[in-house]
Amino acid sequence: MNQSPFKFLDSYTKEDKDIFFGREAEVEDVYTKVFQGKILLVYGASGTGKSSLISCGLANKFQDSDWLPVEIRRGININDSLRQQLQKIMLTPVATSKNISFPKLLKSIYLDHFKPIFLVFDQFEELFIFGDREEEEKFIATIREVLDSDLQVRFIFIIRGEYLEYLTDFEQVLPEIFGNRIRIEKMTRTNAVNCITGPCQSFGIEVEEHFSDNLLTKLSPSKTEIELTYLQVFLDRIFKKASEKAKEGKIVFSNTLLEELGNVGDVLSQFLDEQIELIPDSEKALALLKAFVSTDATKKQISLRQAAEFVKTIGQELNEKQVDILIQELVNRRILKDKDEAGRYELRHDSIAAKIFEKITTYERDLLEVNQFITYAFGEHDKRNFLLNESDLAYIAPYETKLNFPGPVREFIEKSKTAVRKKKRSRKQFYAVLGVISILLLTSVFGLVYSQKQKSESDRNAALAKEQSAEALNQKEIAEQQRVIAEQKQQEADKQAKIAGEKQQEADKQARIAQEQSSLALIQKQEADKQRQLANTLRANAEEGQRSALAEKEKADAAKQEAEKFSKLAEKNSQLANQEKDKATRFRMLAIAQAMGAKAAQLQDRDQKVLVAQQAYLFNKQYNGYPFQPDIYNGLYAAYEAVNSDKFNTTSLHQGAIKGLISLGPNIFITAGADGKIIKTDLNTDPPIVTTIDSHPYVFQCIALSQDKS
């Protein structure tokens, strides 16, 4: 079969530049913004092509020598994934790279490559869906540490718009997190046409006139914006159909072909249902796909073992081998991505995850939530030795027999149950002891009370008659008071009922008025529409010829003005871009020169030291750097010392070591030594001319020359 120019649900990469169309303006915006701050936030709805915009669009704006992109997904833990990705691109191994701080690790990588480093965090919402507070706080601290180090490192965060609010937790430590951001909108119909015709032109596919417009109308009849995921899936279906009909290898996208495909509907659901039905055991395949969906209806990465455990949880008996066979079938059918370096699989796109989530029953969602709760609780147990409490165990109890937990998690649950039982027993024992003590106290008190009771019994009987008489009078007064209160409440109730009736009448009146006004407004609108239609018809008949000619002239004038405007704007933007690019190139080359000077001082190989130091000096000079920059001359001094170490340190210039050296020109040096002398040496004569410029009673540590060389 012919190779398709469409990416289906996969993201575009740098190698796809010849088929990446429709996002030219956004690429320019991102390229401009990436230099406006150390952090760039790229956000938008799912399926707007955010990842492709960076991995293909932005990547092709840079020369390979201008940036070093490092793509990071959260994986199991975002901090561990970041370190793993950085270790992969290290050229100079660091013995303690597992424990070394991120700024030191990034500095070593920069000295290896001499390129600005761009850390691209894709699917960044996964940190908030699957991560915990400790993981977030550690990550935030790492970003702050790197930003404060003044390294040539920039951050790009790609995140779905609905998770943007979670980044407010970053603001206290990273107040600049929202300062430089860009929202990626859904694609317009005009740009969507370019997404169709551009790749077809690159692959020599013939596109009939009006085909693109008809396709977009069929795909989205009433909207001005296009769902890219639906467009890519539909284009993939069209390409397969056109390939089957191709004559003599010529593929044609025709309007007839479009009609043969019928109504579009929900192309993503259709694709998913069709592929699942083609699998022999479709019920088990659907059950397996549910394992790859989070409780937030997003995709999640899991291993073969985790997938096998999940299907058992929802009542499907499959062993790991059967699950592996089903996973490979789903990979071949382009529903799942093949496993990554960590052995994890995931759905090809969040849009598929959303469709699968719709097929998950309420009971299965409860199981997912309980499973996620236990997984998080077990992680907390590993970190802080926390156990489930009585209410936690009651929450998971209805689902416990259905969930197939691995051994360590099962032990954690049983350990929690044991702790709760011990707590209950301790509580019962406490209450039992408390009861015994209470009985003893009551027994001792009872004797004293009884004797007092006998004495006071006669007094109480005497007073009882008197109290009953007073009580009768009191009850009479209370009854009278209650009667008065009842009358007052009845009066208040009547008053409130009257007010309520008046308000109801007023409300009915206002409702009638509103209904009458609404009817009147509708009649007036209908009459106005009728008059407007009549006026439009008369004006159209009278001015049709004149309007047509005038419209064409205005279109031509407008097009000319717009073209001139955009030409001037493009020229201005080009000049600004070239100026910024030249400035950025100069700063980058000067930074490289300084880094090379520092690197030369660290290198052990003599020839490499000399070559790197010389190149650092030439770069600095070529790009108008400060001629006496310390890193450059430290590198030159180190190279000079490496080449002439024996001769230089045994010369009679100084007593003891030479502590510093600067150059006044070819073969003319000024040295400062441990003996406190400053000596000028001219090696252009034979013998060399040696002049002592100054002498001090203390040891020099370094020497530098002023800009006027005085």
PDB file of C-alpha atoms in Angstrom, residues 190-298:
ATOM      1  CA  THR A 190      -8.992  28.087   6.010  1.00  0.00           C
ATOM      2  CA  ASN A 191      -6.030  26.482   7.753  1.00  0.00           C
ATOM      3  CA  ALA A 192      -7.782  23.102   7.708  1.00  0.00           C
ATOM      4  CA  VAL A 193      -7.904  23.329   3.898  1.00  0.00           C
ATOM      5  CA  ASN A 194      -4.109  23.711   3.940  1.00  0.00           C
ATOM      6  CA  CYS A 195      -3.917  20.596   6.159  1.00  0.00           C
ATOM      7  CA  ILE A 196      -5.609  18.685   3.347  1.00  0.00           C
ATOM      8  CA  THR A 197      -4.035  20.138   0.214  1.00  0.00           C
ATOM      9  CA  GLY A 198      -0.493  20.625   1.575  1.00  0.00           C
ATOM     10  CA  PRO A 199       0.330  16.959   2.358  1.00  0.00           C
ATOM     11  CA  CYS A 200      -1.466  15.842  -0.824  1.00  0.00           C
ATOM     12  CA  GLN A 201       0.732  18.137  -2.917  1.00  0.00           C
ATOM     13  CA  SER A 202       3.878  16.837  -1.175  1.00  0.00           C
ATOM     14  CA  PHE A 203       2.879  13.228  -1.988  1.00  0.00           C
ATOM     15  CA  GLY A 204       1.597  13.867  -5.510  1.00  0.00           C
ATOM     16  CA  ILE A 205      -2.058  13.177  -4.683  1.00  0.00           C
ATOM     17  CA  GLU A 206      -4.556  14.850  -7.017  1.00  0.00           C
ATOM     18  CA  VAL A 207      -7.295  16.825  -5.226  1.00  0.00           C
ATOM     19  CA  GLU A 208     -10.444  17.709  -7.167  1.00  0.00           C
ATOM     20  CA  GLU A 209     -11.801  21.251  -7.057  1.00  0.00           C
ATOM     21  CA  HIS A 210     -14.081  21.930  -4.051  1.00  0.00           C
ATOM     22  CA  PHE A 211     -13.089  18.582  -2.474  1.00  0.00           C
ATOM     23  CA  SER A 212     -11.550  20.208   0.624  1.00  0.00           C
ATOM     24  CA  ASP A 213     -14.523  22.510   1.215  1.00  0.00           C
ATOM     25  CA  ASN A 214     -16.979  19.640   0.752  1.00  0.00           C
ATOM     26  CA  LEU A 215     -15.008  17.446   3.153  1.00  0.00           C
ATOM     27  CA  LEU A 216     -14.965  20.122   5.875  1.00  0.00           C
ATOM     28  CA  THR A 217     -18.680  20.814   5.386  1.00  0.00           C
ATOM     29  CA  LYS A 218     -19.414  17.108   5.765  1.00  0.00           C
ATOM     30  CA  LEU A 219     -17.153  16.890   8.826  1.00  0.00           C
ATOM     31  CA  SER A 220     -18.385  20.063  10.544  1.00  0.00           C
ATOM     32  CA  PRO A 221     -21.467  21.517   8.825  1.00  0.00           C
ATOM     33  CA  SER A 222     -22.259  24.337  11.265  1.00  0.00           C
ATOM     34  CA  LYS A 223     -18.928  25.229  12.902  1.00  0.00           C
ATOM     35  CA  THR A 224     -16.161  27.567  11.787  1.00  0.00           C
ATOM     36  CA  GLU A 225     -13.545  25.557  13.719  1.00  0.00           C
ATOM     37  CA  ILE A 226     -12.392  22.025  12.920  1.00  0.00           C
ATOM     38  CA  GLU A 227     -11.610  19.124  15.265  1.00  0.00           C
ATOM     39  CA  LEU A 228      -8.134  18.058  14.142  1.00  0.00           C
ATOM     40  CA  THR A 229      -8.418  14.532  15.528  1.00  0.00           C
ATOM     41  CA  TYR A 230     -11.617  13.920  13.556  1.00  0.00           C
ATOM     42  CA  LEU A 231     -10.062  15.440  10.430  1.00  0.00           C
ATOM     43  CA  GLN A 232      -6.971  13.200  10.652  1.00  0.00           C
ATOM     44  CA  VAL A 233      -9.041  10.033  11.208  1.00  0.00           C
ATOM     45  CA  PHE A 234     -11.350  10.901   8.299  1.00  0.00           C
ATOM     46  CA  LEU A 235      -8.423  11.739   5.982  1.00  0.00           C
ATOM     47  CA  ASP A 236      -6.845   8.395   6.865  1.00  0.00           C
ATOM     48  CA  ARG A 237     -10.075   6.633   5.857  1.00  0.00           C
ATOM     49  CA  ILE A 238     -10.270   8.616   2.599  1.00  0.00           C
ATOM     50  CA  PHE A 239      -6.641   7.818   1.742  1.00  0.00           C
ATOM     51  CA  LYS A 240      -7.202   4.070   2.210  1.00  0.00           C
ATOM     52  CA  LYS A 241     -10.320   4.165   0.045  1.00  0.00           C
ATOM     53  CA  ALA A 242      -8.588   6.241  -2.661  1.00  0.00           C
ATOM     54  CA  SER A 243      -5.579   3.880  -2.638  1.00  0.00           C
ATOM     55  CA  GLU A 244      -7.873   0.921  -3.300  1.00  0.00           C
ATOM     56  CA  LYS A 245      -9.397   2.749  -6.291  1.00  0.00           C
ATOM     57  CA  ALA A 246      -6.094   4.126  -7.636  1.00  0.00           C
ATOM     58  CA  LYS A 247      -5.488   3.526 -11.328  1.00  0.00           C
ATOM     59  CA  GLU A 248      -1.891   3.093 -12.460  1.00  0.00           C
ATOM     60  CA  GLY A 249      -0.681   4.253  -9.055  1.00  0.00           C
ATOM     61  CA  LYS A 250      -2.402   7.652  -9.328  1.00  0.00           C
ATOM     62  CA  ILE A 251      -4.331   8.514  -6.152  1.00  0.00           C
ATOM     63  CA  VAL A 252      -7.196  10.994  -6.544  1.00  0.00           C
ATOM     64  CA  PHE A 253      -9.254  12.637  -3.798  1.00  0.00           C
ATOM     65  CA  SER A 254     -12.536  13.110  -5.656  1.00  0.00           C
ATOM     66  CA  ASN A 255     -15.940  14.442  -4.647  1.00  0.00           C
ATOM     67  CA  THR A 256     -17.455  11.167  -5.860  1.00  0.00           C
ATOM     68  CA  LEU A 257     -15.276   9.279  -3.386  1.00  0.00           C
ATOM     69  CA  LEU A 258     -16.449  11.622  -0.641  1.00  0.00           C
ATOM     70  CA  GLU A 259     -20.082  10.877  -1.452  1.00  0.00           C
ATOM     71  CA  GLU A 260     -19.425   7.117  -1.420  1.00  0.00           C
ATOM     72  CA  LEU A 261     -18.200   7.340   2.175  1.00  0.00           C
ATOM     73  CA  GLY A 262     -21.639   8.592   3.247  1.00  0.00           C
ATOM     74  CA  ASN A 263     -22.409  10.541   6.392  1.00  0.00           C
ATOM     75  CA  VAL A 264     -19.513  11.195   8.718  1.00  0.00           C
ATOM     76  CA  GLY A 265     -21.095  11.145  12.173  1.00  0.00           C
ATOM     77  CA  ASP A 266     -18.712  10.522  15.069  1.00  0.00           C
ATOM     78  CA  VAL A 267     -15.722   9.249  13.047  1.00  0.00           C
ATOM     79  CA  LEU A 268     -13.664   8.504  16.138  1.00  0.00           C
ATOM     80  CA  SER A 269     -16.354   6.333  17.738  1.00  0.00           C
ATOM     81  CA  GLN A 270     -16.926   4.617  14.393  1.00  0.00           C
ATOM     82  CA  PHE A 271     -13.219   3.859  14.047  1.00  0.00           C
ATOM     83  CA  LEU A 272     -13.003   2.506  17.607  1.00  0.00           C
ATOM     84  CA  ASP A 273     -16.124   0.339  17.269  1.00  0.00           C
ATOM     85  CA  GLU A 274     -15.039  -1.012  13.863  1.00  0.00           C
ATOM     86  CA  GLN A 275     -11.580  -2.000  15.100  1.00  0.00           C
ATOM     87  CA  ILE A 276     -12.886  -3.666  18.284  1.00  0.00           C
ATOM     88  CA  GLU A 277     -15.490  -5.648  16.310  1.00  0.00           C
ATOM     89  CA  LEU A 278     -12.740  -7.013  14.041  1.00  0.00           C
ATOM     90  CA  ILE A 279     -10.979  -8.580  17.045  1.00  0.00           C
ATOM     91  CA  PRO A 280     -12.227 -12.171  17.655  1.00  0.00           C
ATOM     92  CA  ASP A 281     -12.881 -11.630  21.383  1.00  0.00           C
ATOM     93  CA  SER A 282     -14.151  -8.047  21.234  1.00  0.00           C
ATOM     94  CA  GLU A 283     -15.654  -8.076  24.759  1.00  0.00           C
ATOM     95  CA  LYS A 284     -12.298  -8.859  26.358  1.00  0.00           C
ATOM     96  CA  ALA A 285     -10.550  -6.346  24.086  1.00  0.00           C
ATOM     97  CA  LEU A 286     -12.896  -3.572  25.270  1.00  0.00           C
ATOM     98  CA  ALA A 287     -12.369  -4.623  28.906  1.00  0.00           C
ATOM     99  CA  LEU A 288      -8.617  -4.420  28.365  1.00  0.00           C
ATOM    100  CA  LEU A 289      -8.848  -0.944  26.786  1.00  0.00           C
ATOM    101  CA  LYS A 290     -10.582   0.359  29.918  1.00  0.00           C
ATOM    102  CA  ALA A 291      -7.350  -0.320  31.827  1.00  0.00           C
ATOM    103  CA  PHE A 292      -5.642   2.458  29.843  1.00  0.00           C
ATOM    104  CA  VAL A 293      -8.123   5.200  30.897  1.00  0.00           C
ATOM    105  CA  SER A 294      -7.824   7.351  34.031  1.00  0.00           C
ATOM    106  CA  THR A 295     -10.724   8.440  36.238  1.00  0.00           C
ATOM    107  CA  ASP A 296     -10.397  11.859  34.515  1.00  0.00           C
ATOM    108  CA  ALA A 297     -11.113  10.249  31.096  1.00  0.00           C
ATOM    109  CA  THR A 298      -7.495  10.762  29.963  1.00  0.00           C
TER     110      THR A 298
END
